[in-house]
Tab-separated table of C-alpha atoms in Angstrom:
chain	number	residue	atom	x	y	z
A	153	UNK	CA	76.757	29.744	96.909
A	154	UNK	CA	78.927	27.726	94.226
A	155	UNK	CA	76.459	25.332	92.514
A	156	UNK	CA	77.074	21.891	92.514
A	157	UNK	CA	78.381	20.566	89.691
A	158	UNK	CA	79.390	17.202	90.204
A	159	UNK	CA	77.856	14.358	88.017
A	160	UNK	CA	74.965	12.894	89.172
A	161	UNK	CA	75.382	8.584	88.385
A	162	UNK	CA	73.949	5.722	90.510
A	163	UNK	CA	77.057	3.237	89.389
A	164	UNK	CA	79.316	3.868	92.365
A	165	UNK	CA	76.331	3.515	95.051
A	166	UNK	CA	75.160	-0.200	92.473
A	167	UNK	CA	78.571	-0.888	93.064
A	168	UNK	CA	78.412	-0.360	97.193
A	169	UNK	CA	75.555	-2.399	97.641
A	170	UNK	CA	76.103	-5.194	95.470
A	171	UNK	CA	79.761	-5.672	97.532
A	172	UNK	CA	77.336	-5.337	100.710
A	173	UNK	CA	75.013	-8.202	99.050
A	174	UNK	CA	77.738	-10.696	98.198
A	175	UNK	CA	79.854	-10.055	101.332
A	176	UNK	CA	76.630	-10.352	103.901
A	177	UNK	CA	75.714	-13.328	101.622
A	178	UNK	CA	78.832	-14.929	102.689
A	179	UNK	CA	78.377	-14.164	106.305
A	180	UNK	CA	75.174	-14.832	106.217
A	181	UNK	CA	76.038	-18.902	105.145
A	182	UNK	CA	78.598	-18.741	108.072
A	183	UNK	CA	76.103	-18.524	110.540
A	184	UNK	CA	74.511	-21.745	109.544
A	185	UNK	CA	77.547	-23.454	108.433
A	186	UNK	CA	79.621	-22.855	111.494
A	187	UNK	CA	77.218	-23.588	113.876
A	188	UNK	CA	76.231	-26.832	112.239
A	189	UNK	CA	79.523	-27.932	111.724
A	190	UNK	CA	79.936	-27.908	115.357
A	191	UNK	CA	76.652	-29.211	116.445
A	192	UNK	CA	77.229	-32.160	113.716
A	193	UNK	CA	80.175	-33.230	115.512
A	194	UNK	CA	79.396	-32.729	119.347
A	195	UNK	CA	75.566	-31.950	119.446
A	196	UNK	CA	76.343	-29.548	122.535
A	197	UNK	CA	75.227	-26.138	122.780
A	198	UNK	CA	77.984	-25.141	125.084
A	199	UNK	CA	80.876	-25.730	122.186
A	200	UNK	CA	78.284	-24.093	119.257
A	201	UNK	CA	78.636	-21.070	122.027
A	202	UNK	CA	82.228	-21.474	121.953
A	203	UNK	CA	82.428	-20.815	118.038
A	204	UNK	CA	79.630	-18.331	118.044
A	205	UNK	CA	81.890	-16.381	121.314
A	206	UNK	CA	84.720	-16.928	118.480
A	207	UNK	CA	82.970	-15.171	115.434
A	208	UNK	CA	81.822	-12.300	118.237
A	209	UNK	CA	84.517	-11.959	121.334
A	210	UNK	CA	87.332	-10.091	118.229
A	211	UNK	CA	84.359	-8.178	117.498
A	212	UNK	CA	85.354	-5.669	119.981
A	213	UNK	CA	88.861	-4.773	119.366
A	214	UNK	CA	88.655	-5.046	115.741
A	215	UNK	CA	85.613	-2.864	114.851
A	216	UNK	CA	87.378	0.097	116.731
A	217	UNK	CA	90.771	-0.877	114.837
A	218	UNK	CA	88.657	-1.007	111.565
A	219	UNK	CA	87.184	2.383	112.747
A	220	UNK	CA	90.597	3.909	112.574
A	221	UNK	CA	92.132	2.208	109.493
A	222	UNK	CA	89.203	3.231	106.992
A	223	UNK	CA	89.943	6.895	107.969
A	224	UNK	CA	94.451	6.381	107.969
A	225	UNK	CA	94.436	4.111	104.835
A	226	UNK	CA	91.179	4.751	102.875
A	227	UNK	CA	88.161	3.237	102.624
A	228	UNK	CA	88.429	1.427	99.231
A	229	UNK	CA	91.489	0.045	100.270
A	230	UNK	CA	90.642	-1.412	103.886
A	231	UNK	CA	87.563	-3.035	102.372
A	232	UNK	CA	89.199	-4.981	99.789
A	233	UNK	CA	91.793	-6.025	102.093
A	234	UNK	CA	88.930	-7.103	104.661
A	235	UNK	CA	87.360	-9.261	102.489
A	236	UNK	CA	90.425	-11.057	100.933
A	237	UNK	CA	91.379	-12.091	104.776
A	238	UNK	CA	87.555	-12.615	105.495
A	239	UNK	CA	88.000	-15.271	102.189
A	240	UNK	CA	91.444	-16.484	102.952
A	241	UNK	CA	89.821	-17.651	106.626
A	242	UNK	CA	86.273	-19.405	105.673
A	243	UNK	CA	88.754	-21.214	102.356
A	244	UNK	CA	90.764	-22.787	105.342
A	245	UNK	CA	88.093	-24.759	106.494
A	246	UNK	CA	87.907	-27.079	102.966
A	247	UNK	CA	91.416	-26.913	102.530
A	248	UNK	CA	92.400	-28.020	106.146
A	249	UNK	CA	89.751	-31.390	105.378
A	250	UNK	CA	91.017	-32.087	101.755
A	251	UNK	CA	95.065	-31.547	103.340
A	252	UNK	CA	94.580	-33.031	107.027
A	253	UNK	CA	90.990	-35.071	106.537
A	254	UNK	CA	87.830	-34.107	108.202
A	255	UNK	CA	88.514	-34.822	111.612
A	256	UNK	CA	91.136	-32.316	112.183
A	257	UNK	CA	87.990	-29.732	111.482
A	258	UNK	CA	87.491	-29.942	115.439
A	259	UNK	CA	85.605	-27.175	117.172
A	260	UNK	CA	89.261	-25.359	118.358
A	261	UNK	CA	90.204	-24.985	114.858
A	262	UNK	CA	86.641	-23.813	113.804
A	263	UNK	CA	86.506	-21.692	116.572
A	264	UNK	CA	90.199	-20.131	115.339
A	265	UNK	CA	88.943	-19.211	111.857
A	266	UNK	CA	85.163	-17.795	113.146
A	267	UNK	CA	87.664	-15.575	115.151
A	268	UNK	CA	89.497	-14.893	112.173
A	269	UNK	CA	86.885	-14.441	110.363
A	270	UNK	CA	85.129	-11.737	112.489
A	271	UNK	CA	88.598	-10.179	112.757
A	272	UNK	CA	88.099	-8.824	109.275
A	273	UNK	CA	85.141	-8.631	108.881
A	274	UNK	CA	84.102	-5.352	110.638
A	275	UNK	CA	86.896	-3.406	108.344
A	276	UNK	CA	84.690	-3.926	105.104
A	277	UNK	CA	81.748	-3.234	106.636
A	278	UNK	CA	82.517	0.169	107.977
A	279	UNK	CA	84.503	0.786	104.824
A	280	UNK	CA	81.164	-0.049	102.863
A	281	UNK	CA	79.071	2.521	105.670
A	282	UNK	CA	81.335	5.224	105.551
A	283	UNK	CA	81.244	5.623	101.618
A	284	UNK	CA	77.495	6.280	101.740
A	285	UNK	CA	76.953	10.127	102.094
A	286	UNK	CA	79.529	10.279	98.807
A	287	UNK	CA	77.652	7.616	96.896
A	288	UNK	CA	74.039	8.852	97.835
A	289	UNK	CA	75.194	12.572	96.747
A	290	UNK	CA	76.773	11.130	93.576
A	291	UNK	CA	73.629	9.471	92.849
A	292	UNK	CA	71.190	12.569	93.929
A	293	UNK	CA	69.836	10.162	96.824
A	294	UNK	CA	69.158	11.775	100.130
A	295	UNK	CA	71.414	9.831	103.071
A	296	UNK	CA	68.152	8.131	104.358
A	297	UNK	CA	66.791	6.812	101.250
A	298	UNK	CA	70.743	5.179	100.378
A	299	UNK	CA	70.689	3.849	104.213
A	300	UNK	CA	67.201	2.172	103.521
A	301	UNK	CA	68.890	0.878	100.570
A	302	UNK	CA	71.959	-0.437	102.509
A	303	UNK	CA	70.338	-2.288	105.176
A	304	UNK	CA	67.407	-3.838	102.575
A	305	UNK	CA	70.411	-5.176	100.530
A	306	UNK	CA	72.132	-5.883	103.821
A	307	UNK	CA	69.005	-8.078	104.693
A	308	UNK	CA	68.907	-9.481	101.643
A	309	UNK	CA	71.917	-10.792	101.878
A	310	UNK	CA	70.833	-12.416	104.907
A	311	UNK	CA	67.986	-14.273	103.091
A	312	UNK	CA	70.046	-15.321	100.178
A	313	UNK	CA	73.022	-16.863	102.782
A	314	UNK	CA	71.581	-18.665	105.231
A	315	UNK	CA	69.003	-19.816	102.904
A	316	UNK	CA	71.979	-20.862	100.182
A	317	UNK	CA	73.977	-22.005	103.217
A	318	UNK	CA	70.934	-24.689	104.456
A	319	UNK	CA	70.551	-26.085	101.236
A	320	UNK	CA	74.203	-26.444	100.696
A	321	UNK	CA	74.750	-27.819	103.949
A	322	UNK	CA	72.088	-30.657	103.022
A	323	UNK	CA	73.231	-31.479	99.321
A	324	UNK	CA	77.025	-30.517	99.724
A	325	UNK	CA	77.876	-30.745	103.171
A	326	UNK	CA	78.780	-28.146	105.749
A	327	UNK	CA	82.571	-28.420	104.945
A	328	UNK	CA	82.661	-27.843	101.141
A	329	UNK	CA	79.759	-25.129	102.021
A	330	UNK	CA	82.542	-22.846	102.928
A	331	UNK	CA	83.651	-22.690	99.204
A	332	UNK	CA	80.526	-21.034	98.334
A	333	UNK	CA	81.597	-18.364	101.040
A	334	UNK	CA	85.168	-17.621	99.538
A	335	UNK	CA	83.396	-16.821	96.349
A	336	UNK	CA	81.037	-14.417	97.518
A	337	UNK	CA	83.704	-12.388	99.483
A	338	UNK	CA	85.723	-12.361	95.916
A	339	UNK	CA	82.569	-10.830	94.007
A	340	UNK	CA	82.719	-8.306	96.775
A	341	UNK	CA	86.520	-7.992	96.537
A	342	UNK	CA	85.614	-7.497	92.279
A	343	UNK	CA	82.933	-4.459	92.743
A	344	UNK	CA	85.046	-2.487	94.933
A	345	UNK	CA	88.028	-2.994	92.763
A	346	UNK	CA	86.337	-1.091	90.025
A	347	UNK	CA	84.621	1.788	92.231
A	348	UNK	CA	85.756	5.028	91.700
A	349	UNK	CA	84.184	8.047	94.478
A	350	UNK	CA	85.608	10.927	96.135
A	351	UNK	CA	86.388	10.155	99.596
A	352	UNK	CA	87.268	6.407	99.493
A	353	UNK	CA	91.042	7.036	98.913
A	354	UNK	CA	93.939	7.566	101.589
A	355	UNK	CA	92.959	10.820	103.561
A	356	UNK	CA	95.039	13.590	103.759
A	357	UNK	CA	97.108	13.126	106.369
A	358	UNK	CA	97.006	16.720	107.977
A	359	UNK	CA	93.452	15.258	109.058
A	360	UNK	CA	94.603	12.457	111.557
A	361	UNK	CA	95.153	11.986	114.821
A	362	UNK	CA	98.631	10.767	115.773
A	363	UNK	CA	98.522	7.324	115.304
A	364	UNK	CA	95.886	4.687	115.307
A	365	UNK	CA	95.233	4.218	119.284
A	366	UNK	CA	94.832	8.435	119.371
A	367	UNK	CA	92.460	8.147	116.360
A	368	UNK	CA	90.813	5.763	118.222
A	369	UNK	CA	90.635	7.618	121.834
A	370	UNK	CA	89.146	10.749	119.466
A	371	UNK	CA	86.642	7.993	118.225
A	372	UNK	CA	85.599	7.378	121.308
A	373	UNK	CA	85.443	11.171	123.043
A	374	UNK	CA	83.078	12.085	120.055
A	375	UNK	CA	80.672	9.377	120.941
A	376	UNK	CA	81.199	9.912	124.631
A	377	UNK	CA	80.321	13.187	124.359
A	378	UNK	CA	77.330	13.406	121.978
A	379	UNK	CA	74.337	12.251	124.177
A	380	UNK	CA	72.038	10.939	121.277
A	381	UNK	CA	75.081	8.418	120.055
A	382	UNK	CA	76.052	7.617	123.615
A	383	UNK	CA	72.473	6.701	124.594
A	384	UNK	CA	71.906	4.524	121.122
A	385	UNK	CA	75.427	2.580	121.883
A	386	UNK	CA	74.084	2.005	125.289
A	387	UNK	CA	70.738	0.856	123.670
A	388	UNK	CA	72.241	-1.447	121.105
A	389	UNK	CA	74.646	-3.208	123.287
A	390	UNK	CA	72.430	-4.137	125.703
A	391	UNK	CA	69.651	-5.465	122.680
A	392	UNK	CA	72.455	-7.121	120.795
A	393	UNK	CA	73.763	-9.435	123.980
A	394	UNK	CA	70.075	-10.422	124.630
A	395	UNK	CA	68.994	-11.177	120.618
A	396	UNK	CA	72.915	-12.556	119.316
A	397	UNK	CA	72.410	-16.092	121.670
A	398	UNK	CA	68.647	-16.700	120.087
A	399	UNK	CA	70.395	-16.690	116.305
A	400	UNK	CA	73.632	-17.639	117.342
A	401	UNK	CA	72.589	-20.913	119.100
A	402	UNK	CA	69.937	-21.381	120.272
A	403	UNK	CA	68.231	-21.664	117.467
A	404	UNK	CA	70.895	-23.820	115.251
A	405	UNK	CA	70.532	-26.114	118.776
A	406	UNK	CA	66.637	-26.676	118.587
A	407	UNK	CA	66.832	-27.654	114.476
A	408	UNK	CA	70.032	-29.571	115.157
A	409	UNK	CA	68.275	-31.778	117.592
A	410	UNK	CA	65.258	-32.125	115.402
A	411	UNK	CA	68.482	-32.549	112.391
A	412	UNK	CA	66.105	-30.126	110.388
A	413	UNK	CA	69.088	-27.654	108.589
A	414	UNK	CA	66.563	-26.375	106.061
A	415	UNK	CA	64.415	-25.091	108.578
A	416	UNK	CA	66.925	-23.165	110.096
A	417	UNK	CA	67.292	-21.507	106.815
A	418	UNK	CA	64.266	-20.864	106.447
A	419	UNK	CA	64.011	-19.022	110.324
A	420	UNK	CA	66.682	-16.732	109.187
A	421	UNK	CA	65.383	-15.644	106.248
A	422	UNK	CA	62.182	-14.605	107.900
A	423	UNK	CA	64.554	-12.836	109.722
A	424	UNK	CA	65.850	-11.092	106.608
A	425	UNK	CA	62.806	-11.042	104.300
A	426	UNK	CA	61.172	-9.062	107.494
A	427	UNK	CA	64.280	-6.942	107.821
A	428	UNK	CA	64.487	-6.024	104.207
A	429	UNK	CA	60.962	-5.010	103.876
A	430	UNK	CA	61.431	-2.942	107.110
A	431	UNK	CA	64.212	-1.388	105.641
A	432	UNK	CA	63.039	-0.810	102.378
A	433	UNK	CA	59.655	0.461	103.791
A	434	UNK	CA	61.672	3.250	105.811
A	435	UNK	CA	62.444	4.851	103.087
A	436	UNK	CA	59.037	5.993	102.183
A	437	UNK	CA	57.934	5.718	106.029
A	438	UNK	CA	60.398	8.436	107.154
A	439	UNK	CA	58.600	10.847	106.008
A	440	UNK	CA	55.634	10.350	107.782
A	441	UNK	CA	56.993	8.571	111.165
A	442	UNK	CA	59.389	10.049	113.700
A	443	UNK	CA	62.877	7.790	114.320
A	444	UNK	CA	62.080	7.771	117.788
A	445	UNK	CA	59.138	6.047	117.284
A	446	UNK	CA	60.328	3.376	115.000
A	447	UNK	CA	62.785	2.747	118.061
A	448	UNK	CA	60.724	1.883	120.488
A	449	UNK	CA	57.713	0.002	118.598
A	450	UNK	CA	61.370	-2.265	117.362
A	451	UNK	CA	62.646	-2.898	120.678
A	452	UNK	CA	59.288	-3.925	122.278
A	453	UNK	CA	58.095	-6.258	119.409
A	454	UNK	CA	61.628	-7.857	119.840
A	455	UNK	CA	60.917	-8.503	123.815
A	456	UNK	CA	57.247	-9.747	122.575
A	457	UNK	CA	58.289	-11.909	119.764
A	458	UNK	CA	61.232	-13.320	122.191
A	459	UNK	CA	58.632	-14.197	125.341
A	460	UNK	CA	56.198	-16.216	122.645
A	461	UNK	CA	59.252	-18.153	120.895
A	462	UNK	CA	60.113	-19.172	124.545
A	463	UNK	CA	57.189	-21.356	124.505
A	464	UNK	CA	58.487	-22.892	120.876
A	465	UNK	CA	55.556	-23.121	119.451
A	466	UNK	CA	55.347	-24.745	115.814
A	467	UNK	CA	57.537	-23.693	112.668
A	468	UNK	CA	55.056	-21.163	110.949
A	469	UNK	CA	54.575	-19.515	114.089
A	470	UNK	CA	57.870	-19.169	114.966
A	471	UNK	CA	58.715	-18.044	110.621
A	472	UNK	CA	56.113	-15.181	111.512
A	473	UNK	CA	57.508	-14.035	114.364
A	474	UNK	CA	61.006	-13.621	113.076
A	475	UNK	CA	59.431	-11.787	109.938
A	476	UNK	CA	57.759	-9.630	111.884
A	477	UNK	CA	60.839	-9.059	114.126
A	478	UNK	CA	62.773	-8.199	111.483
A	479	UNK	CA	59.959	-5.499	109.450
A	480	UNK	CA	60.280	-3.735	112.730
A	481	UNK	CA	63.841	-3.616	113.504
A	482	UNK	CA	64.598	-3.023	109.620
A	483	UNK	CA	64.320	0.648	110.302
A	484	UNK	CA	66.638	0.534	112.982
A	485	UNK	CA	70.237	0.419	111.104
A	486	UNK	CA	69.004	2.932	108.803
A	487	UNK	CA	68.473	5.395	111.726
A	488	UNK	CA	71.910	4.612	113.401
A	489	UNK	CA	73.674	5.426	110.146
A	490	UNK	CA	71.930	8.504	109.725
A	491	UNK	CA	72.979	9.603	113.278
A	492	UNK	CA	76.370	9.022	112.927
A	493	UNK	CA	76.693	10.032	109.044
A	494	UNK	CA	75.334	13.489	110.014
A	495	UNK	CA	76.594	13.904	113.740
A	496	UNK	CA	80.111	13.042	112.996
A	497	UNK	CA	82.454	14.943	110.655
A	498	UNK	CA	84.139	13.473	107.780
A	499	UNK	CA	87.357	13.267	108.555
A	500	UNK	CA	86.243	11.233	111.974
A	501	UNK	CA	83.614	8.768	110.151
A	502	UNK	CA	85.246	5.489	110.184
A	503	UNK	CA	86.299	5.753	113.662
A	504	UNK	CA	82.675	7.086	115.459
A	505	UNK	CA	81.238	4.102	113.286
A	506	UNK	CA	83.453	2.058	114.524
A	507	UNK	CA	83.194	2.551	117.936
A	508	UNK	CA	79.723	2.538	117.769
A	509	UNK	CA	79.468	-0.937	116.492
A	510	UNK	CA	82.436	-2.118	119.056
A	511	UNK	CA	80.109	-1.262	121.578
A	512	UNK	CA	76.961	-2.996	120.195
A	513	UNK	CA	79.390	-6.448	119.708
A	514	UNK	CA	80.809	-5.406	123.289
A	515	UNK	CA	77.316	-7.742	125.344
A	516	UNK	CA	77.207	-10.645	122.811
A	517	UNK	CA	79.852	-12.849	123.933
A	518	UNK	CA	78.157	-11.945	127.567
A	519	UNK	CA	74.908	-13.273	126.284
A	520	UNK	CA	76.652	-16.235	124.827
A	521	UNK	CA	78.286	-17.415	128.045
A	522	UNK	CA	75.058	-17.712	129.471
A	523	UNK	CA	73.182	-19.097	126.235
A	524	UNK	CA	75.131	-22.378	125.992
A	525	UNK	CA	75.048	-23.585	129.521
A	526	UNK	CA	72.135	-22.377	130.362
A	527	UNK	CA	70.500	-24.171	127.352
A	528	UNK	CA	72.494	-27.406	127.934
A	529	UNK	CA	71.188	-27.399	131.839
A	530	UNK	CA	68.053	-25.996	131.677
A	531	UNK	CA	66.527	-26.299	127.948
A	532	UNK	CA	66.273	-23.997	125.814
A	533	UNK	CA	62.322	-22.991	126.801
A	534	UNK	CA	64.449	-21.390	130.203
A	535	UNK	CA	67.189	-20.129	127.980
A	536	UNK	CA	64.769	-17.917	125.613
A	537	UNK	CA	62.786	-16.494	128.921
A	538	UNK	CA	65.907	-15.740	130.400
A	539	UNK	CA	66.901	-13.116	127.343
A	540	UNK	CA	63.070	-12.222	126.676
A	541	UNK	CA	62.148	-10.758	129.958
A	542	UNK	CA	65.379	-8.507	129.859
A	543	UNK	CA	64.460	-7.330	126.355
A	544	UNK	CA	61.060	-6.314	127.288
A	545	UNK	CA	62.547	-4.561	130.056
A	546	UNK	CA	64.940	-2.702	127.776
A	547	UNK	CA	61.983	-1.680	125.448
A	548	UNK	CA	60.120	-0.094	128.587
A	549	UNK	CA	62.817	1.820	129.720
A	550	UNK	CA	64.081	3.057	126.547
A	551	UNK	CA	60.355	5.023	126.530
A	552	UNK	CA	62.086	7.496	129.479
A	553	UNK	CA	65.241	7.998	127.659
A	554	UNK	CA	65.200	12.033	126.803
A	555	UNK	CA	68.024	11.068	124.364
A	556	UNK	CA	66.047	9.468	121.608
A	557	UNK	CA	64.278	12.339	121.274
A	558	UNK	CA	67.116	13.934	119.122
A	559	UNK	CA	66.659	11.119	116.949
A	560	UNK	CA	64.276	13.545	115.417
A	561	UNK	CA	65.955	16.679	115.678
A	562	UNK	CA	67.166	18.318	112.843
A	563	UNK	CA	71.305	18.355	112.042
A	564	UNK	CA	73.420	20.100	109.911
């Protein structure tokens, strides 16, 4: 066996993760800014759905597409492009007030960029994903300990954007907000610019399909076909349409009624401060807990956590549940990316990640539909049962899927 002599340096995987931090930092003020923006105008939780479907419903189409373009035109490339149109589309919003004058920022032209905006967004992330396994290697990491990594600075993110996007939104405004966005998708745009791994340029092209839709069909056979990945899609779509309306709106609708934007901040970084310990605490707990476990302890706290915040019960109540919901689920991304780092070959990376995450985004604009009436009619105590209940039922069954039990079987 040829040793391996390739230089061991943490720079390139720094250099991943701090484009993950500032690019989920600027998603992660988008969710509050959006949805306030919208709920300032009309207070209804039927249009805040309509943005939120916006920023989810392109989800679909364009995480396959993104998929298939990190492994035809490299992954360094696709997620520079990515974020430049991800920044070009949350600038639009300032410029469109200073050029036109606040009004014309109406919900159909918010709900146009959030589309746009999710339209790119899914390229950078899978371009970020799919240079792991190189960067952990580079650094002497193993692939669990630089997915921990990922989805604590992932998380992070999370904490630092909502919570910069609520305070922003009070001293600044929700409009000029969006500047603060641009930026951080530029710092991302600036890390990536200067990264230099094996692996992230254009492929060679004797490894592709022919063309983009039969990259994408191959994408989709592969998962098809491998029961552990089909099962998890399965899994996460169904989890993702019943948690994406609680964030999404119905949350932004109970503070925007009680005009408390700080306080949504503050529930989404509980979120993400729970999240990124999770995450970070799966790298040690791996060793000592089995994936499948972690699973199914995530997706039943969610349906518990869910049922009590139906009841809405006072602020610190509510801040520990969503820090709790998060520790659990932290674990969760890290074990998907593992799966699909190690099940799928190199040359077909991008395209079984993407498909995989197509599939999760696949039930949230489902989940929305029924979010935003639902609330408007019924109140949002009805609303939360009405995704809660489902959840827990998810979490029980999941216990009798044989699939997960690959989760911890060892792969080449």
């Amino acid at each position: 066996m040829t040793p391996d002599t390739t230089p061991r340096s943490r720079t390139p995987l720094l250099l991943i993760l701090f484009a993950a931090l500032m690019a989920g930092a600027g998603n992660g003020i988008s969710i509050v800014a959006f949805p306030w923006l919208v709920l300032q105008r009309t207070g209804s939780a039927l249009d805040a759905s309509i943005v939120a479907m916006a920023g989810t419903l392109p989800l679909l189409a364009a995480t396959l597409i993104a998929g298939a373009a990190v492994d035809f035109l490299g992954r360094r490339r696709v997620s520079m492009i990515s974020d430049a149109l991800s920044a070009l589309s949350v600038a639009a919003v300032p410029v469109i007030a200073l050029v036109f004058g606040a009004d014309a920022v109406n919900v159909a032209v918010l709900a146009a960029l959030a589309a746009l905006g999710a339209f790119f967004d899914p390229a950078g992330m899978t371009a970020r994903e799919t240079m792991l396994p190189e960067a952990a290697h580079r650094a002497g990491w193993t692939l669990d300990r630089a997915n921990s990594f990922f989805e604590a600075v992932f998380n992070l993110a999370y904490i630092v954007g909502p919570g910069i996007g609520g305070l922003l939104i009070a001293t600044l405004g929700g409009i000029d907000t969006m500047w603060v966005t641009a930026g951080a998708f530029v710092l991302s745009i600036a890390a990536i610019a200067v990264l230099r791994l094996e692996g992230t340029a254009r492929p060679d092209p004797s490894t592709m399909s022919d063309g983009v839709w039969a990259g994408i069909l191959e994408g989709l056979r592969f998962v098809w076909n491998n029961k552990v990945l089909r099962t998890l899609a399965f899994v996460d779509l169904a989890a993702t349409g019943l948690y994406m309306p609680m964030e999404s709106v119905l949350f932004p609708k109970y503070f925007t009624d009680r005009d408390e934007p700080a306080q949504l901040g503050w529930v989404l970084m509980a979120l993400s401060i729970g999240g990124l310990l999770g995450a970070l605490g799966f790298a040690v707990l791996s060793k000592y807990l089995k994936r499948r476990t972690v699973m199914l302890t995530a997706v039943l706290t969610l349906g518990v956590a869910m049922t009590v915040i139906a009841f809405l019960p006072p602020l610190p109540i509510i801040l520990v549940l969503c820090a709790l919901v998060g520790f659990v689920y932290g674990p969760i991304a890290p074990i998907y990316n593992y799966v699909m780092q190690t099940r799928a070959p190199q040359h077909l990376r991008g395209r079984v990640v993407g498909v995989m995450g197509s599939l999760a985004y696949a039930a949230g604009p489902l989940g929305l539909i029924l979010a935003g009436p639902l609330a408007d009619s019924a109140g949002l105590h009805v609303t939360f049962l009405a995704l809660s209940l489902p959840m827990l039922a998810l979490g029980i069954v999941s216990v009798f899927l044989p699939a997960l039990r690959e989760l911890d079987t060892p792969h080449p």
